[in-house]
Amino acid sequence: MMAAEWSVLLLTCQRGGCVSAFQRELEARRLRGGLGPRPPPLLLAVEDPWARLGSGGATLNALLVAAEHLSARAGCTVVTSDVLREARILILHMGRDFSFDDCGRAFTCLPAEEPGAPAEALVCNLDSLLGTMTHRLCVGSPPGVWVCSTDMLLTVPSVPGIDWDGFQGVRVIAVPGSQAYARNHGVYLADEQGLVRDIIYKGTEAQIQQCAGPDGTVPLVCGVVFFSSDAAEQLLATHVIPPLDACTYMGLDSGAPPIQLSLFFDIVLSMAGGMTKEDFVKGGGDASVRSARSMLWTALRAFPLSMACIPDASYDYMTTSASDHIRSLTLLPGSASHLRFCKTAHSHVDQPCLLEDGSSVTNCLLEGAVRLAAGSVIQHCHLQGPLEIGPGCLLSGLTTGSSLALQGCPLHDVVLQGHHIRLRDLPCRVFTLTGRLDDWQSPAEEATYLNVPWAEFFHRTGIREGDLWDAETPRRSRCLLSARLFPVLHACEALGLEDVLWLLDPAAVAGERLARWRAAWRMSWQELLPCLDKAAELGARQALFFLQGQHKVRRVLLGRQDSSLLPLARSAVHEGYHEAVLGTLDEVASTAGDAGIAARALACIADVLGCMARGEGGLRSGPAANREWALAFRRLESGDIAGGVRELAAERQKWMSSPALLVRAARHYEGAEQILLRQAVMSSCQFVTIGQAELPPLGHWVQVACPARLDLSGGWSDTPPITYEHGGAVVDVAVLVDGCRPIGARVRRISEPELRLVSLGGMLQSEVAVELVCRELEHLRDYCQPHAPGALLKAAFICTQVVQFPSQKPLRAQLMESFGGGFEVHTWSKLPHGSGLGTSSILAGAVMASLYRATGKAASTESLIHAVLHLEQRLTTGGGWQDQVGGLVPGIKIGRSKAQLPLRVEVEKIPVPDGFTQTLNNHLLLVYTGKTRLARNLLQDVVRNWYARLPSAVQNTDALVSNAEECAQALRQGNLPLIGKCLDRYWQQKKCMAPGCEPLAVRHMMDALRPYVYGQCLAGAGGGGFLYILTKGPRQKEALHQILAKTEGLGNFSIHSIEVDTGGFAVEVVGCDPKDGAHPGEDVAV
């Protein structure tokens, strides 16, 4: 995504306007990735030097501050305009106070969520404008200075279509609007070349009509202007010339008298083609402004002023009308917007069905029955029902303590707000109440309060004019803005929401409430404005955001929702709320009573700890067997989840002091999560049923030979926990490689009470033998360490219950009592390590099948599939089920698992047209890439991303399952090109699931083969091993070998024929083998 790269981002705010709080807000956006991929090196909140500076003065002051900081960074000791040559500067003006948000229009929250954002946060108008400017409007513009007001909601299409070729001077941005809307706003009069002739504010119908385009719309002034670096240099140069020096903090420090300048009507208008110097200068109010205009004319007149009117953009000025404000928060923004408004944004609502369509709730916690009518808005409130809020209301800043006063109080068409104010050093809470239709500045004789004429209000309440305004206040100045309506302090009683709510229904409580109201010290909105404590308000919003965030954690985990909690974890770490989130995750893990939910909660704790390391401290994947964590792990292994979680939390506290310790703690939390995941998967044991069979004679071999498997689509969806949280589907084919079944095992009983384990492995040419003899139970202890010699065979003895481990009874005694001797096991694989053809799982199935038979038992194929799942959990390799389905069930099939525990795999054979199996044999080839893979970390990353519910992982899992069903359908039809498409799509899905699984040599190989194949894919997890290809022509082995031989950089590849194995594995009892070391397959079946 293209983005403008800012050198400096400045946010200007009014004098005394909590500049440090706004600086923190900018820094928070940098931390959470809200300022683009490369955030500006300089972020500055700049306070206006004077109380009434105007947008023009604020622009000049901000430009000076930017130039000063850039000069210092360049090593200069004085301000130099040279630093503006290549700089890209964005100045955002906060403007005046706003009746409906104590933090101003910039920080007015919008009812929107950004699911793709790296960190979860409230979306303010400032964020919307930053997104619009950075990713849309300013992309492709030359170096210079962009100035943007924050007093409007602005939506711009993703490609605004502004032509910057040969641009010079200054450019204003306009949006098309109706002539009716323009009567209360500014419009540009431009010529056919797009050069601005004049700016008309609140013009006559004739003046506005003059500005209209062919479609009848007019270009509205939308508060955005761009100065080229040349124009910005000239503007900066004026900061030393009186009276313009008074616009900057330097002027203030030099004792210059204040001056008020407008960006559009004093600075930009000086460049409008239709202006004469005389008319322009004369338009200034007092002598100092006329003098300033004269200076600006001289400095800027030479620059052309052009206009870019953006089609399909929209602009909505944030007025002081409550009706307008409520409408803007309950209507969806135009299709051009990068935001999507939603009914509930960053809120926890106990009963969402009580929120009517057309209502809006943002950053709230609504407990119990809170009914909200269409056309009403609640923001930053924590309320407890039962409450009923009628239409036309705006509620903001109310806490749970206000809920009692609101119960039974009929609210409609009112604005009810709680404010944080500071009187010198005394913090207070004050409530204000106004009507939706009230106007702040109209004289009382012509206006309303609480939507009724003032005279009626006085009559209803007993309040008199003298209670609200001083006798000397002129009648035209007596308005809602200056009315001392709102109680702030009382000599002997605590004030609350009821002290303004009584004004709505005075009949019930008039006398008592009126006396209390009169006795309180009250302030008007005009008097309250300078006392608003913006830092406290921003802090309260943040605290409420994380409180509802903790409810979200519970809701998502306990409801098994596919929402990612990682963005919330990042925010909690950035803002210092990580302890609260960790506490909630501990609580969910220990009380859920469900191993699956607890495992995901522990994975989320690992994510929080990882975030706290802030990218330092090493890789997330690593060992997790430090003894300090052993007690917690033992608790979890024993089934005491609550006790285990408590021990984990206690141990965690010792690992919080450095990034390296945090990362190691995160690894141990992932280790703990794996324990619970194993317990969840082992629920599949109930689908293992063992029957009785004849016990083979002592010394007779039981032999099993198995095909390999090709996964044609859906792999990864069979991996726990994905398979039981989402549901999985995998299309597999059992295949012979170069005409043989490459994987096998044989077992025989021997008279010595010991276990002899022999593993043969390697490519078709070479064989490596590992031989072990286990005479003590202690020799089996490392069965759960996958890399220990013979671990898989040891685990097979334990999982088939041939050997009881752990046990008080020695191994020799167990073997003699149950079987009159021990066992010898040989296993072999003619495939290389990490082949991707499912070797280890299929081998586990072969070993278990032969062990069962050698001990006089029999297991069905379905039982073996689930027994292998169980074995791999005990072995701690944590695999899925597709490999054993592929190798133990013959032919072409699709395996499926539902999103539930216990985990059960169901297999459906896929019927194909007559002769199609042979067609497939003629068109399928296997290419050994010569690369081996390490799948361990791939698997850890996939499970981590799934537990974090990264949107890409969830969408990709959906796609894997649907592609598997599509592939099954293509096989039923015998449609080779469609199967090839599924293979190609599957390869893209594998790369999405496990980035890094495509080595460069493999990419070259696939590029070379692409013209000759319908589709191709690396088998298994990828990263190396075998590539299988579906060729366009039949029997292409030799032709493709020649093509690959000519391709550079491929290394040691080989091509192998494969064919579908329709027979499947068989368990055979074969005779005694006179030559103990004979190669498997030399015996004759009996």
Coordinates of N, CA, C and O in Angstrom, one line a residue, residues 572-625:
A572 N -2.3 -3.1 24.9 CA -2.2 -3.2 26.4 C -0.7 -3.0 26.8 O -0.4 -2.3 27.8
V573 N 0.2 -3.6 26.0 CA 1.6 -3.4 26.4 C 2.1 -2.0 26.1 O 2.7 -1.4 27.0
H574 N 1.7 -1.4 25.0 CA 2.1 0.0 24.7 C 1.6 1.0 25.8 O 2.3 1.9 26.1
E575 N 0.3 0.7 26.2 CA -0.3 1.7 27.1 C -0.2 1.4 28.6 O -0.8 2.0 29.5
G576 N 0.5 0.3 28.9 CA 0.8 -0.1 30.3 C -0.4 -0.8 31.0 O -0.5 -0.8 32.2
Y577 N -1.2 -1.5 30.2 CA -2.4 -2.2 30.8 C -2.2 -3.7 30.7 O -3.1 -4.5 30.8
H578 N -0.9 -4.1 30.5 CA -0.6 -5.6 30.3 C -1.0 -6.4 31.5 O -1.4 -7.5 31.3
E579 N -0.7 -5.9 32.7 CA -1.0 -6.7 33.9 C -2.5 -7.0 34.0 O -2.9 -8.1 34.4
A580 N -3.4 -6.0 33.7 CA -4.8 -6.3 33.7 C -5.2 -7.4 32.7 O -6.0 -8.2 33.0
V581 N -4.6 -7.3 31.5 CA -5.0 -8.3 30.5 C -4.4 -9.7 30.9 O -5.1 -10.7 30.7
L582 N -3.2 -9.7 31.4 CA -2.6 -11.0 31.9 C -3.5 -11.6 33.0 O -3.8 -12.8 33.0
G583 N -4.0 -10.8 33.9 CA -4.9 -11.3 35.0 C -6.2 -11.9 34.4 O -6.6 -12.9 34.9
T584 N -6.7 -11.2 33.4 CA -8.0 -11.7 32.8 C -7.7 -13.1 32.1 O -8.5 -14.0 32.2
L585 N -6.6 -13.2 31.4 CA -6.2 -14.4 30.7 C -6.0 -15.5 31.7 O -6.4 -16.7 31.5
D586 N -5.3 -15.2 32.9 CA -5.1 -16.2 33.9 C -6.5 -16.7 34.4 O -6.7 -17.9 34.6
E587 N -7.4 -15.8 34.6 CA -8.8 -16.1 35.1 C -9.5 -17.0 34.2 O -10.1 -18.1 34.6
V588 N -9.5 -16.7 32.9 CA -10.2 -17.5 31.9 C -9.5 -18.9 31.8 O -10.3 -19.9 31.8
A589 N -8.2 -19.0 31.8 CA -7.5 -20.3 31.7 C -7.9 -21.2 32.9 O -8.1 -22.4 32.7
S590 N -7.9 -20.6 34.1 CA -8.1 -21.4 35.3 C -9.6 -21.7 35.6 O -9.9 -22.7 36.2
T591 N -10.5 -21.0 35.0 CA -11.9 -21.2 35.3 C -12.7 -21.8 34.2 O -13.9 -22.2 34.4
A592 N -12.2 -21.9 33.0 CA -13.0 -22.3 31.8 C -13.4 -23.7 31.9 O -14.5 -24.1 31.4
G593 N -12.6 -24.6 32.6 CA -13.0 -26.0 32.7 C -12.9 -26.7 31.4 O -13.6 -27.7 31.2
D594 N -12.1 -26.2 30.5 CA -12.0 -26.8 29.2 C -10.6 -26.7 28.7 O -10.0 -25.6 28.6
A595 N -9.9 -27.8 28.4 CA -8.5 -27.8 28.1 C -8.3 -27.0 26.8 O -7.2 -26.3 26.7
G596 N -9.2 -27.0 25.8 CA -9.0 -26.3 24.6 C -9.0 -24.8 24.8 O -8.1 -24.1 24.3
I597 N -10.0 -24.3 25.6 CA -10.0 -22.8 25.9 C -8.8 -22.4 26.7 O -8.2 -21.4 26.4
A598 N -8.5 -23.2 27.7 CA -7.3 -22.9 28.6 C -6.0 -22.8 27.7 O -5.2 -21.9 27.9
A599 N -5.9 -23.8 26.8 CA -4.7 -23.8 25.9 C -4.6 -22.5 25.1 O -3.5 -21.9 25.0
R600 N -5.7 -22.0 24.6 CA -5.7 -20.8 23.8 C -5.4 -19.6 24.7 O -4.6 -18.7 24.3
A601 N -5.9 -19.6 25.9 CA -5.6 -18.5 26.9 C -4.1 -18.4 27.2 O -3.6 -17.4 27.3
L602 N -3.5 -19.6 27.4 CA -2.1 -19.6 27.7 C -1.3 -19.2 26.5 O -0.3 -18.5 26.6
A603 N -1.8 -19.5 25.3 CA -1.1 -19.0 24.0 C -1.2 -17.5 24.0 O -0.2 -16.8 23.5
C604 N -2.3 -16.9 24.4 CA -2.5 -15.5 24.4 C -1.5 -14.8 25.4 O -1.0 -13.7 25.2
I605 N -1.3 -15.5 26.6 CA -0.4 -15.0 27.6 C 1.0 -14.9 27.0 O 1.8 -14.0 27.1
A606 N 1.4 -16.0 26.2 CA 2.7 -16.0 25.6 C 2.8 -14.9 24.6 O 3.9 -14.2 24.5
D607 N 1.7 -14.5 23.9 CA 1.7 -13.4 23.0 C 1.9 -12.1 23.7 O 2.7 -11.2 23.3
V608 N 1.3 -11.9 24.9 CA 1.5 -10.6 25.6 C 2.9 -10.5 26.1 O 3.5 -9.5 26.0
L609 N 3.5 -11.6 26.6 CA 4.9 -11.6 27.0 C 5.8 -11.3 25.8 O 6.8 -10.6 26.0
G610 N 5.5 -11.9 24.7 CA 6.3 -11.6 23.5 C 6.2 -10.2 23.1 O 7.2 -9.6 22.7
C611 N 5.0 -9.6 23.2 CA 4.9 -8.1 22.9 C 5.7 -7.3 23.9 O 6.3 -6.3 23.5
M612 N 5.7 -7.7 25.2 CA 6.4 -7.0 26.2 C 7.9 -6.9 25.9 O 8.6 -6.0 26.3
A613 N 8.4 -8.0 25.2 CA 9.9 -8.0 24.8 C 10.2 -7.0 23.7 O 11.3 -6.7 23.5
R614 N 9.1 -6.5 23.1 CA 9.3 -5.4 22.0 C 10.3 -5.8 20.9 O 11.1 -4.9 20.6
G615 N 10.2 -7.0 20.5 CA 11.1 -7.4 19.3 C 12.5 -7.7 19.8 O 13.3 -8.0 18.9
E616 N 12.8 -7.7 21.0 CA 14.2 -8.0 21.5 C 14.1 -9.4 22.3 O 13.0 -9.9 22.5
G617 N 15.3 -9.9 22.6 CA 15.3 -11.1 23.5 C 15.3 -12.4 22.8 O 15.3 -13.5 23.4
G618 N 15.4 -12.4 21.4 CA 15.6 -13.6 20.7 C 14.3 -14.1 20.0 O 13.2 -13.5 20.1
L619 N 14.3 -15.3 19.4 CA 13.2 -15.9 18.7 C 12.2 -16.4 19.6 O 12.5 -16.9 20.7
R620 N 10.9 -16.4 19.2 CA 9.8 -16.9 20.1 C 9.9 -18.4 20.2 O 9.6 -19.0 21.2
S621 N 10.4 -19.1 19.1 CA 10.5 -20.6 19.2 C 11.8 -21.0 19.9 O 12.8 -20.4 19.6
G622 N 11.7 -21.9 20.8 CA 12.9 -22.3 21.5 C 12.6 -23.3 22.6 O 11.4 -23.7 22.8
P623 N 13.6 -23.8 23.4 CA 13.3 -24.8 24.4 C 12.4 -24.3 25.5 O 12.3 -23.1 25.8
A624 N 11.7 -25.2 26.1 CA 10.7 -24.9 27.2 C 10.7 -26.0 28.3 O 9.7 -26.5 28.6
A625 N 11.9 -26.3 28.8 CA 12.0 -27.3 29.8 C 12.8 -26.9 31.0 O 13.4 -27.7 31.6

